[in-house]
Coordinates of C-alpha atoms and ligand atoms in Angstrom, one line a residue:
M1 CA 92.5 50.3 93.8
A2 CA 89.2 52.3 93.8
Q3 CA 89.3 55.7 92.1
Y4 CA 87.3 58.7 93.3
Q5 CA 86.7 62.1 92.0
I6 CA 87.9 65.1 94.0
T7 CA 86.9 68.6 93.2
F8 CA 88.9 71.5 94.5
M9 CA 87.2 74.8 95.1
P10 CA 87.0 77.6 94.4
E11 CA 88.7 76.6 91.1
N12 CA 86.1 73.8 90.6
R13 CA 89.0 71.7 89.4
A14 CA 88.2 67.9 89.4
I15 CA 90.6 65.1 89.2
E16 CA 90.4 61.3 89.6
I17 CA 92.5 60.0 92.5
E18 CA 93.2 56.6 94.1
A19 CA 91.5 55.8 97.4
G20 CA 93.8 56.4 100.4
T21 CA 95.7 59.4 98.8
S22 CA 96.2 62.3 101.1
L23 CA 94.4 65.5 100.2
L24 CA 97.8 67.2 100.2
K25 CA 99.0 64.9 97.4
A26 CA 95.7 65.1 95.6
A27 CA 95.8 68.9 95.6
S28 CA 99.4 68.9 94.2
K29 CA 98.3 66.5 91.5
A30 CA 95.5 69.0 90.6
E31 CA 98.3 71.7 90.5
I32 CA 96.9 73.4 93.6
Y33 CA 99.8 74.0 95.9
I34 CA 99.1 73.9 99.6
K35 CA 101.5 75.0 102.3
S36 CA 103.2 72.2 104.1
G37 CA 105.5 73.6 106.7
C38 CA 106.2 70.3 108.4
G39 CA 106.3 68.3 105.2
G40 CA 103.1 66.4 106.1
A41 CA 103.9 65.5 109.6
G42 CA 100.7 67.0 110.9
T43 CA 102.3 69.4 113.3
C44 CA 102.5 72.8 111.6
G45 CA 98.8 73.3 110.8
A46 CA 99.6 75.1 107.6
C47 CA 97.6 72.8 105.3
K48 CA 94.1 73.5 106.5
V49 CA 91.3 72.7 104.0
T50 CA 87.6 72.4 104.3
V51 CA 85.9 69.2 103.3
V52 CA 82.6 70.6 101.8
S53 CA 81.1 67.2 100.9
G54 CA 82.2 63.6 101.0
E55 CA 84.1 61.5 103.5
V56 CA 87.8 61.4 104.3
E57 CA 89.7 59.3 106.8
T58 CA 91.5 61.6 109.2
T59 CA 94.5 60.3 111.1
G60 CA 95.3 63.6 113.0
T61 CA 93.8 67.0 113.6
G62 CA 96.9 68.8 115.0
N63 CA 96.0 72.2 116.4
L64 CA 92.5 72.3 114.9
N65 CA 89.9 73.3 117.5
P66 CA 86.6 71.4 117.9
D67 CA 84.6 74.2 116.2
Q68 CA 86.8 74.0 113.1
I69 CA 86.5 70.2 113.0
A70 CA 82.8 70.5 113.3
H71 CA 82.8 72.8 110.3
G72 CA 84.7 70.3 108.1
V73 CA 88.2 71.9 108.5
R74 CA 90.9 69.2 108.2
L75 CA 94.6 69.0 107.8
A76 CA 95.2 68.1 104.1
C77 CA 98.3 66.0 105.0
Q78 CA 96.3 63.9 107.6
S79 CA 93.2 63.4 105.6
F80 CA 92.8 60.5 103.1
V81 CA 90.4 60.1 100.2
Q82 CA 87.6 57.6 100.9
G83 CA 85.0 58.6 98.3
D84 CA 84.1 61.4 96.0
L85 CA 84.9 64.7 97.6
T86 CA 84.6 68.5 97.3
V87 CA 87.3 70.3 99.1
E88 CA 87.8 74.0 99.6
V89 CA 91.3 75.3 99.8
P90 CA 91.4 78.7 101.6
P91 CA 93.8 81.5 100.6
E92 CA 95.8 81.3 103.7
S93 CA 96.7 77.6 103.1
R94 CA 97.9 78.2 99.6
L95 CA 101.4 78.8 98.2
Q96 CA 100.6 82.0 96.4
E97 CA 102.4 84.0 93.9
H98 CA 105.7 84.7 95.5
Q99 CA 108.1 87.6 95.2
V100 CA 110.6 85.4 93.4
L101 CA 113.8 87.2 93.6
M102 CA 114.8 87.2 89.9
G103 CA 117.8 89.5 90.3
D104 CA 118.2 93.0 89.1
V105 CA 119.3 92.2 85.6
K106 CA 117.5 93.6 82.6
K107 CA 117.9 92.2 79.2
G108 CA 121.6 92.7 78.6
I109 CA 124.9 91.6 80.0
L110 CA 125.1 91.2 83.7
Q111 CA 124.4 94.6 85.1
E112 CA 126.4 97.1 87.1
S113 CA 128.8 95.6 89.6
T114 CA 128.6 92.1 88.0
N115 CA 129.4 93.6 84.6
D116 CA 132.9 94.5 85.9
I117 CA 133.4 91.1 87.3
L118 CA 132.7 89.5 83.9
D119 CA 135.2 91.9 82.3
K120 CA 137.7 90.8 84.9
Y121 CA 137.3 87.1 84.3
G122 CA 136.9 87.4 80.5
H123 CA 134.1 86.2 78.3
K124 CA 134.9 82.6 77.4
P125 CA 131.7 80.5 77.9
L126 CA 131.4 76.9 79.0
A127 CA 130.0 76.0 75.6
N128 CA 130.7 77.3 72.2
K129 CA 129.6 77.0 68.6
I130 CA 131.8 76.8 65.6
R131 CA 131.0 76.6 61.9
V132 CA 133.2 74.6 59.5
Q133 CA 133.2 73.8 55.8
L134 CA 134.6 70.3 55.1
P135 CA 136.1 69.2 51.8
E136 CA 133.9 66.5 50.2
P137 CA 135.3 63.0 50.2
T138 CA 136.4 61.4 47.0
L139 CA 137.7 58.0 46.0
T140 CA 141.2 59.3 46.6
D141 CA 140.4 61.3 49.7
N142 CA 138.5 58.6 51.5
A143 CA 139.1 59.4 55.2
S144 CA 136.1 58.7 57.5
D145 CA 133.6 61.4 58.3
W146 CA 134.9 61.8 61.8
A147 CA 138.5 62.0 60.7
R148 CA 137.6 64.6 58.1
L149 CA 135.7 66.6 60.7
S150 CA 138.4 66.4 63.4
V151 CA 141.1 67.6 61.0
E152 CA 139.0 70.6 60.1
L153 CA 138.2 71.3 63.7
K154 CA 141.8 71.2 64.8
R155 CA 142.6 73.8 62.2
N156 CA 139.8 76.1 63.6
L157 CA 139.9 75.6 67.3
P158 CA 142.2 77.9 69.4
Y159 CA 143.8 75.2 71.6
E160 CA 145.4 71.8 70.9
K161 CA 143.2 69.5 72.9
N162 CA 141.6 66.1 72.3
I163 CA 138.3 66.3 70.6
E164 CA 135.7 63.8 71.6
I165 CA 132.3 63.0 70.1
P166 CA 129.7 61.0 72.0
L167 CA 128.0 58.1 70.2
S168 CA 124.6 59.9 70.1
V169 CA 126.2 62.8 68.1
L170 CA 128.3 60.4 66.0
R171 CA 125.0 58.8 64.9
D172 CA 123.8 62.1 63.5
L173 CA 127.1 62.9 61.7
P174 CA 126.9 61.1 58.3
E175 CA 123.4 62.3 57.4
I176 CA 123.9 65.9 58.6
L177 CA 127.2 66.3 56.8
R178 CA 125.7 65.3 53.5
Q179 CA 122.4 67.1 53.9
A180 CA 124.3 70.2 54.8
N181 CA 126.7 69.9 51.8
W182 CA 129.6 69.5 54.3
D183 CA 128.9 73.0 55.8
V184 CA 128.1 72.3 59.5
S185 CA 127.9 74.1 62.9
L186 CA 129.2 72.3 65.9
T187 CA 128.4 72.9 69.5
L188 CA 131.3 72.1 71.8
T189 CA 132.0 72.1 75.5
D190 CA 135.4 73.5 76.1
L191 CA 136.6 72.3 79.5
D192 CA 139.9 71.3 81.0
D193 CA 141.9 69.1 78.6
K194 CA 139.4 68.3 75.9
Y195 CA 136.6 69.6 73.6
T196 CA 133.5 67.5 73.4
I197 CA 131.1 67.9 70.5
T198 CA 127.5 68.0 71.9
R199 CA 125.6 68.8 68.7
I200 CA 126.0 68.9 65.0
E201 CA 123.6 70.8 62.7
P202 CA 123.6 72.3 59.2
G203 CA 125.8 75.4 59.1
N204 CA 124.1 78.5 60.7
E205 CA 124.9 81.6 62.6
Q206 CA 122.5 81.1 65.5
P207 CA 124.2 81.6 68.9
P208 CA 124.5 79.0 71.6
Y209 CA 122.4 79.6 74.7
G210 CA 122.8 78.4 78.3
L211 CA 120.8 78.3 81.5
A212 CA 121.8 79.8 84.8
I213 CA 119.7 78.1 87.5
D214 CA 119.3 79.1 91.1
I215 CA 117.6 76.3 93.0
G216 CA 116.4 77.7 96.3
T217 CA 114.6 75.7 98.9
T218 CA 111.5 77.9 98.3
T219 CA 111.9 79.2 94.7
V220 CA 113.7 78.3 91.5
V221 CA 114.9 81.0 89.1
V222 CA 116.2 80.3 85.6
Y223 CA 118.0 82.8 83.3
L224 CA 118.4 82.3 79.6
V225 CA 121.8 83.5 78.6
N226 CA 123.2 84.1 75.1
L227 CA 126.6 82.6 75.4
K228 CA 128.0 84.4 72.3
T229 CA 127.1 87.9 73.4
G230 CA 126.8 87.4 77.2
A231 CA 123.3 88.9 77.1
I232 CA 120.6 87.6 79.5
E233 CA 117.8 87.2 77.1
D234 CA 115.0 86.2 79.5
K235 CA 114.3 84.9 82.9
Q236 CA 111.6 83.0 84.7
G237 CA 111.0 82.0 88.3
T238 CA 108.5 80.0 90.4
Y239 CA 108.1 77.9 93.5
N240 CA 110.2 74.8 93.9
K241 CA 107.7 72.0 93.5
Q242 CA 109.5 70.3 96.3
A243 CA 107.7 72.7 98.7
K244 CA 104.9 70.1 99.0
F245 CA 107.4 67.9 100.8
G246 CA 108.1 70.5 103.5
D247 CA 109.3 74.1 103.8
D248 CA 112.9 73.6 104.8
V249 CA 115.8 71.4 103.9
I250 CA 115.4 69.2 107.0
S251 CA 111.8 68.2 106.0
R252 CA 113.0 67.6 102.5
I253 CA 115.8 65.3 103.7
V254 CA 113.4 63.5 106.0
Y255 CA 111.0 63.0 103.1
A256 CA 113.7 61.9 100.7
V257 CA 114.9 59.1 102.8
E258 CA 111.4 57.9 103.9
T259 CA 110.8 55.3 101.2
P260 CA 112.7 54.0 98.2
D261 CA 110.3 55.9 95.9
S262 CA 110.4 59.2 97.8
M263 CA 114.0 60.1 96.8
Q264 CA 113.1 59.7 93.1
E265 CA 109.9 61.7 93.7
I266 CA 111.6 64.7 95.4
H267 CA 114.4 64.6 92.8
Q268 CA 111.9 64.6 90.0
A269 CA 110.0 67.5 91.6
V270 CA 112.9 69.9 91.1
I271 CA 113.7 68.6 87.6
D272 CA 110.0 69.2 86.7
T273 CA 110.2 72.7 88.2
I274 CA 113.3 73.6 86.1
N275 CA 111.8 72.0 83.0
E276 CA 108.6 74.0 83.3
L277 CA 110.5 77.2 83.5
T278 CA 112.7 76.2 80.7
D279 CA 109.8 75.3 78.4
K280 CA 108.3 78.7 79.0
L281 CA 111.6 80.4 78.2
L282 CA 112.0 78.4 75.0
A283 CA 108.4 79.1 73.8
R284 CA 108.8 82.8 74.5
Q285 CA 112.1 83.0 72.7
N286 CA 111.2 80.7 69.9
L287 CA 114.0 78.3 70.6
I288 CA 114.3 74.5 70.9
Q289 CA 115.7 72.4 73.6
A290 CA 118.8 71.6 71.6
D291 CA 119.7 75.4 71.5
L292 CA 120.4 75.2 75.2
T293 CA 124.0 74.0 75.2
A294 CA 125.1 74.3 78.9
A295 CA 123.6 74.8 82.3
V296 CA 125.1 76.0 85.6
V297 CA 123.2 75.3 88.9
A298 CA 123.8 77.2 92.1
A299 CA 122.0 75.7 95.2
N300 CA 122.4 74.9 98.8
T301 CA 124.0 71.5 99.5
T302 CA 120.7 69.7 100.1
M303 CA 119.1 71.1 96.9
T304 CA 122.2 70.2 94.9
Q305 CA 122.2 66.6 96.1
L306 CA 118.4 66.3 95.5
F307 CA 118.9 67.9 92.0
L308 CA 121.5 65.3 91.2
G309 CA 119.5 62.5 92.8
I310 CA 122.1 61.9 95.5
N311 CA 120.7 60.6 98.8
P312 CA 121.0 63.5 101.3
R313 CA 120.6 61.4 104.4
Y314 CA 124.0 62.1 105.9
L315 CA 123.7 65.9 105.5
R316 CA 121.6 66.0 108.6
L317 CA 123.4 63.4 110.7
E318 CA 126.4 64.3 112.8
P319 CA 129.1 64.9 111.6
Y320 CA 127.0 66.4 108.7
I321 CA 129.0 65.1 105.7
P322 CA 128.0 65.9 102.1
T323 CA 128.5 63.2 99.5
V324 CA 130.6 65.4 97.3
S325 CA 131.9 69.0 97.4
L326 CA 133.2 69.4 93.9
T327 CA 130.2 68.0 92.1
P328 CA 130.8 66.3 88.7
S329 CA 129.5 67.9 85.5
V330 CA 126.9 65.6 84.0
P331 CA 125.2 65.4 80.6
A332 CA 121.7 66.8 80.7
R333 CA 120.2 63.5 79.5
E334 CA 121.2 61.8 82.8
L335 CA 119.0 64.3 84.6
G336 CA 116.2 64.6 82.1
L337 CA 116.5 68.4 81.7
H338 CA 114.9 69.9 78.7
I339 CA 118.1 71.1 77.1
L340 CA 120.5 69.6 74.6
P341 CA 120.9 66.0 75.8
E342 CA 124.7 66.0 75.6
A343 CA 125.0 69.5 77.1
L344 CA 126.9 69.5 80.4
V345 CA 125.2 70.5 83.6
H346 CA 127.6 72.0 86.1
S347 CA 126.7 72.4 89.8
Y348 CA 128.5 74.9 92.0
P349 CA 130.8 73.3 94.5
S350 CA 129.8 73.5 98.2
V351 CA 131.9 74.2 101.3
A352 CA 130.0 72.0 103.7
S353 CA 126.6 70.5 104.4
Y354 CA 125.1 73.9 105.3
V355 CA 127.3 76.3 103.3
G356 CA 126.5 75.3 99.7
G357 CA 127.1 76.2 96.1
D358 CA 124.7 79.1 96.3
I359 CA 127.0 80.7 98.9
V360 CA 130.1 80.0 96.9
S361 CA 128.3 81.5 93.9
G362 CA 127.4 84.6 95.9
A363 CA 130.9 85.0 97.3
L364 CA 132.3 84.8 93.8
I365 CA 130.0 87.6 92.7
T366 CA 131.1 89.8 95.6
D367 CA 134.7 89.3 94.5
M368 CA 135.5 89.2 98.2
A369 CA 138.3 86.7 97.7
N370 CA 140.2 89.1 95.6
K371 CA 139.9 92.2 97.7
E372 CA 142.1 93.6 100.4
E373 CA 139.1 95.0 102.2
V374 CA 137.2 92.7 104.6
T375 CA 133.7 91.7 103.3
L376 CA 130.9 90.2 105.4
F377 CA 128.6 88.3 103.0
I378 CA 125.2 87.2 104.6
D379 CA 122.5 85.2 103.0
I380 CA 119.5 85.3 105.3
G381 CA 116.8 82.7 105.1
T382 CA 115.8 79.8 107.3
N383 CA 119.5 79.3 107.7
G384 CA 121.7 82.4 107.9
E385 CA 124.8 81.6 105.9
I386 CA 127.7 83.9 106.5
V387 CA 131.1 84.3 104.9
L388 CA 133.7 86.7 106.2
G389 CA 137.1 87.6 104.8
N390 CA 139.3 89.0 102.1
Q391 CA 142.0 87.9 99.6
D392 CA 144.0 86.3 102.4
W393 CA 141.4 84.4 104.4
L394 CA 137.8 83.4 104.3
V395 CA 135.7 81.8 107.0
S396 CA 132.1 80.8 106.9
C397 CA 129.3 79.4 109.1
A398 CA 125.7 78.6 109.0
C399 CA 123.4 79.4 111.9
S400 CA 119.9 78.1 112.1
A401 CA 117.7 81.1 112.4
G402 CA 114.5 79.1 112.1
P403 CA 111.7 79.8 109.7
C404 CA 110.6 83.2 111.3
F405 CA 112.0 85.4 108.6
E406 CA 110.2 83.3 106.0
G407 CA 107.0 83.6 108.0
G408 CA 107.2 80.2 109.8
G409 CA 106.5 79.8 113.5
I410 CA 104.8 83.2 113.7
N411 CA 101.0 83.3 114.1
F412 CA 100.3 85.5 111.0
G413 CA 103.7 84.9 109.4
M414 CA 103.8 84.3 105.7
R415 CA 106.3 84.6 102.8
A416 CA 106.7 87.8 100.9
M417 CA 103.7 87.3 98.6
S418 CA 100.5 89.3 97.9
G419 CA 98.8 90.3 101.1
A420 CA 102.0 90.2 103.2
I421 CA 102.6 93.2 105.4
E422 CA 106.1 94.3 104.5
R423 CA 106.5 97.6 106.3
V424 CA 105.1 98.7 109.6
E425 CA 104.9 102.2 111.2
I426 CA 103.6 102.7 114.7
D427 CA 102.7 106.0 116.2
P428 CA 104.6 106.0 119.6
E429 CA 101.8 108.2 121.2
T430 CA 98.6 106.6 120.0
L431 CA 100.0 103.2 118.9
D432 CA 98.1 103.7 115.6
V433 CA 99.5 101.5 112.8
N434 CA 100.3 102.3 109.2
L435 CA 101.0 99.3 107.0
T436 CA 102.5 98.7 103.6
V437 CA 101.2 95.5 102.0
V438 CA 102.7 93.5 99.1
G439 CA 100.4 93.9 96.1
R440 CA 98.6 96.8 97.7
I441 CA 95.7 94.6 98.8
L442 CA 94.2 93.9 102.2
P443 CA 96.7 92.3 104.5
V444 CA 96.5 88.6 105.3
G445 CA 99.7 88.2 107.2
I446 CA 103.2 89.5 107.8
C447 CA 106.5 88.6 106.0
G448 CA 110.1 88.7 107.2
S449 CA 110.9 92.3 106.4
G450 CA 107.6 93.3 107.9
L451 CA 108.4 91.4 111.1
V452 CA 111.8 93.2 111.4
D453 CA 110.1 96.5 111.0
C454 CA 107.4 95.6 113.4
L455 CA 109.8 94.5 116.1
A456 CA 111.8 97.7 115.8
K457 CA 108.7 99.9 115.8
M458 CA 107.2 98.0 118.8
R459 CA 110.3 98.6 120.7
K460 CA 110.5 102.3 119.8
A461 CA 106.8 102.7 120.8
G462 CA 107.5 101.1 124.2
I463 CA 105.1 98.2 123.4
I464 CA 107.8 95.7 124.3
D465 CA 110.9 96.0 126.5
R466 CA 114.4 95.0 125.6
A467 CA 113.7 91.3 126.3
G468 CA 110.6 91.3 124.2
N469 CA 108.1 91.4 127.1
F470 CA 104.9 93.1 126.3
Q471 CA 104.3 96.3 128.3
L472 CA 100.5 95.9 128.9
E473 CA 100.4 99.2 130.9
R474 CA 100.6 100.9 127.5
S475 CA 97.2 99.3 126.6
S476 CA 95.5 102.4 128.2
Y477 CA 96.7 104.2 125.0
S478 CA 95.2 101.8 122.6
A479 CA 92.9 98.8 122.4
R480 CA 95.4 97.2 120.0
L481 CA 97.5 96.1 122.9
R482 CA 95.7 93.4 124.8
Q483 CA 95.8 90.2 126.9
T484 CA 94.1 87.1 125.6
P485 CA 93.6 83.8 127.4
D486 CA 96.6 82.4 125.6
D487 CA 99.1 85.3 125.2
K488 CA 99.6 89.0 125.0
E489 CA 99.2 90.5 121.6
F490 CA 99.3 93.7 119.5
V491 CA 96.8 94.1 116.7
L492 CA 98.4 95.2 113.4
A493 CA 95.2 95.1 111.4
W494 CA 91.6 94.8 112.6
A495 CA 89.6 92.0 111.0
H496 CA 87.5 94.5 109.0
Q497 CA 90.7 96.0 107.5
A498 CA 92.2 92.6 106.8
G499 CA 91.8 90.1 104.0
G500 CA 90.7 87.3 106.4
D501 CA 88.1 87.2 109.1
K502 CA 90.4 87.7 112.1
D503 CA 92.5 90.5 113.5
I504 CA 96.1 90.2 112.4
V505 CA 98.2 90.2 115.5
I506 CA 101.7 89.8 116.7
T507 CA 102.0 87.9 120.0
E508 CA 104.5 88.0 122.7
N509 CA 105.5 84.4 121.7
D510 CA 106.0 85.6 118.1
V511 CA 108.3 88.4 119.4
K512 CA 110.3 85.9 121.4
N513 CA 110.7 83.6 118.3
L514 CA 111.9 86.6 116.3
I515 CA 114.4 87.6 118.9
R516 CA 115.8 84.1 118.9
A517 CA 116.0 84.2 115.1
K518 CA 117.8 87.6 114.9
G519 CA 120.0 86.5 117.8
A520 CA 121.2 83.4 115.9
I521 CA 122.3 85.5 112.9
Y522 CA 124.0 88.1 115.0
A523 CA 125.7 85.4 117.1
G524 CA 126.9 83.7 113.9
I525 CA 128.5 87.0 112.8
R526 CA 130.1 87.5 116.2
S527 CA 131.4 83.9 116.3
L528 CA 133.2 84.3 113.0
L529 CA 134.7 87.6 114.1
Q530 CA 135.9 86.0 117.3
M531 CA 137.4 83.2 115.4
V532 CA 139.6 85.6 113.5
A533 CA 140.0 87.9 116.5
M534 CA 138.6 90.9 114.7
D535 CA 136.5 93.8 115.8
I536 CA 133.2 94.4 114.1
D537 CA 134.1 97.9 112.9
L538 CA 137.0 96.5 110.9
I539 CA 134.4 95.1 108.5
D540 CA 134.7 97.3 105.3
R541 CA 131.6 96.1 103.5
I542 CA 128.5 94.1 104.2
D543 CA 126.8 92.4 101.2
I544 CA 123.4 91.0 101.9
A545 CA 121.9 88.4 99.6
G546 CA 118.7 86.4 99.4
G547 CA 115.0 86.9 99.0
F548 CA 114.4 88.2 102.5
G549 CA 117.6 90.2 102.6
N550 CA 116.6 92.2 99.5
Y551 CA 113.6 93.8 101.3
L552 CA 115.3 94.4 104.6
N553 CA 115.3 97.9 106.2
V554 CA 118.9 98.4 107.5
P555 CA 118.1 100.9 110.2
D556 CA 115.4 98.7 111.6
S557 CA 117.6 95.6 111.4
V558 CA 120.3 97.5 113.4
Q559 CA 117.7 98.7 115.9
I560 CA 116.7 95.1 116.7
G561 CA 120.3 93.8 116.7
L562 CA 120.0 91.6 113.6
L563 CA 122.7 93.4 111.7
P564 CA 125.9 95.1 113.0
D565 CA 125.7 98.8 113.9
L566 CA 127.8 100.1 111.0
P567 CA 127.4 103.0 108.7
A568 CA 124.6 102.5 106.1
E569 CA 127.1 103.1 103.3
K570 CA 128.9 99.9 104.2
Y571 CA 125.7 97.9 103.3
E572 CA 124.9 96.7 99.9
F573 CA 122.0 94.5 98.8
I574 CA 123.2 92.2 96.1
G575 CA 119.9 90.5 95.3
N576 CA 119.9 87.0 94.0
S577 CA 123.7 86.5 94.0
S578 CA 123.3 82.8 93.5
V579 CA 121.8 83.1 90.0
K580 CA 124.2 85.9 89.1
G581 CA 127.1 83.6 90.0
A582 CA 125.6 80.9 87.9
C583 CA 125.5 83.3 84.9
L584 CA 129.1 84.4 85.5
A585 CA 130.3 80.8 85.5
L586 CA 128.3 80.0 82.4
L587 CA 130.0 82.9 80.6
S588 CA 133.5 82.5 81.9
Q589 CA 135.5 79.3 82.2
K590 CA 138.0 81.2 84.4
A591 CA 135.2 82.2 86.8
W592 CA 134.0 78.6 86.9
R593 CA 137.5 77.4 87.7
E594 CA 137.8 80.0 90.4
A595 CA 134.5 78.8 92.0
A596 CA 136.2 75.5 92.7
D597 CA 139.2 77.3 94.3
L598 CA 136.9 79.5 96.3
A599 CA 135.0 76.5 97.7
R600 CA 138.3 75.0 98.8
K601 CA 139.6 78.3 100.2
I602 CA 136.6 79.0 102.5
T603 CA 137.1 77.5 105.9
Y604 CA 133.9 76.2 107.4
V605 CA 133.3 76.8 111.1
E606 CA 130.9 74.3 112.8
L607 CA 129.1 76.5 115.4
S608 CA 127.9 73.5 117.4
I609 CA 131.5 72.9 118.6
G610 CA 132.5 74.7 121.7
T611 CA 130.5 77.4 123.6
T612 CA 131.3 80.5 121.6
F613 CA 128.2 80.5 119.5
M614 CA 125.9 79.7 122.5
D615 CA 127.4 82.4 124.6
E616 CA 127.0 84.9 121.8
F617 CA 123.5 83.7 121.2
V618 CA 122.4 84.2 124.8
S619 CA 123.9 87.7 124.7
A620 CA 122.0 88.5 121.6
L621 CA 118.6 87.6 123.0
F622 CA 117.9 91.3 123.8
L623 CA 116.9 94.3 121.7
P624 CA 119.4 95.1 120.3
H625 CA 121.9 93.1 122.6
T626 CA 123.0 92.8 126.2
D627 CA 126.2 94.7 125.3
L628 CA 124.9 98.1 124.2
S629 CA 128.4 99.3 123.3
L630 CA 128.0 97.1 120.2
F631 CA 125.1 99.3 119.1
P632 CA 126.2 102.9 119.8
T633 CA 123.6 104.5 117.5
V634 CA 120.6 102.6 118.9
E635 CA 118.8 104.7 121.5
Ligands
LIG701 FE1 99.9 69.4 107.3 FE2 102.0 70.5 108.4 S1 100.2 70.0 109.3 S2 101.7 69.9 106.3

């Protein structure tokens, strides 16, 4: 097939690409990541680029207007290379540096609350290293190398279990024993009823390391953990390379099942993401792949299946059945991870299709299953995943909040990256606006926490009523509140104060979308409470996890009815609980075993059955709620 040169601007990065390739794919090949909210279906309009020179074949123009089309603007997913091209990718179409939630750990053992939990479970990692000195063979002591080694190991290991050695390690055995003068270090996995030797090397005192991996739909975070000391030596995070196949799990599933090759492609994208992060950690810490002796992955169910290369098709088809809940531990070589090939890779078990290993991992970190007090654990993203309970019972659900809190479906919505408005203040008299912007640069859009703030402040200033309707009579106070041919809108930043060429606005339609999103989360909480016949004020503690959750303002979240109206001291932001749980499991076999018990113990409630959720949802479509007695502190 004909090859053409495509040059991406402003980087001036040129690559050779086959005729017929979409600009979206070509950009990704050039390592320029373009937003693709709908996964390339041509409906979200997020992937706008400008064709500066050359010809493309365009199969759809989505919501582009004639003026944009006349100026060369195209949807990258709907435009296909037909010759040499120069393409400009504007800032608003790019996946930019993201506030990857790396967790609040510094170099050292899991910090603060999680430190206690490691003490509780005990430091006994999933992989270990042991050094042994073997007696040299003689004509009269002529046992095989393996027999000699296993006798010595049995003498040195704490438990009487079978010891296995894979063929790949056995092949290294004779040479290394002799080269090392019979003084060797062995890396072992210590699980269940057996030890498995995963590496043999000349005797040394270097500790074994492991990787704790959080695979989010948007971002991937990897911690490098010293398994001997329990110290987190380093960490690295980035976008999930699967983002080019769509923003949410549904678009990823749709893509994965599209063609026989797409499953492998999307699986490989996450493996590549992890490997890139791992390579950086190894280079920075002066380690080699073989030093990484175990890995624990925490991810939602779709991400887990895609990571393992398991077809996710049935996760989105009623009755929403995952292929496996207790996922098998597999040698890294089967996945192509850049760690010791025989090292075991463990994936957190899931509860259901939409309550995955990341939630089990988070619930383990909260220790809610061992406490008398009732904990509400919420992870807010595109899905709101909620677990409620204590040592006696645990119930969970997932409610589809939609992409608003991650910036989707909102005119100027964006993720929490440079240029995102994250805090909004509105003067109730003048309607003047004061903004806080990520990266302290000119604003280009507004992220989830900014949207929550904005909604609360617009309500307080009387710009919207309790149903989210714009109160245009207030426009006499400020030109910011205005009617356009399409909608009513409030200007957060004038074009001359913004990083783009347009006023940054929030429209009435945006507000309605946000109310639906917050309503879904609150309805999920209320549905679980109803299921266990419990009043909201009997909740003792609320732990909020997730990238969006970490930046939430509790009073504003209560004002809009996203979170329950409970005293601020009951709230705790626990950051990236998913990766913390992965660390904990890596360092403690007991914690890893308990994760499996926890997944079994959490009862999943399917909200689409019955009318409870829908009734609650409809009641929650007001600010803060139709039942104001649920929000006594909200004026
Ligand atoms: Fe191109 Fe959505 S319109 S990715």
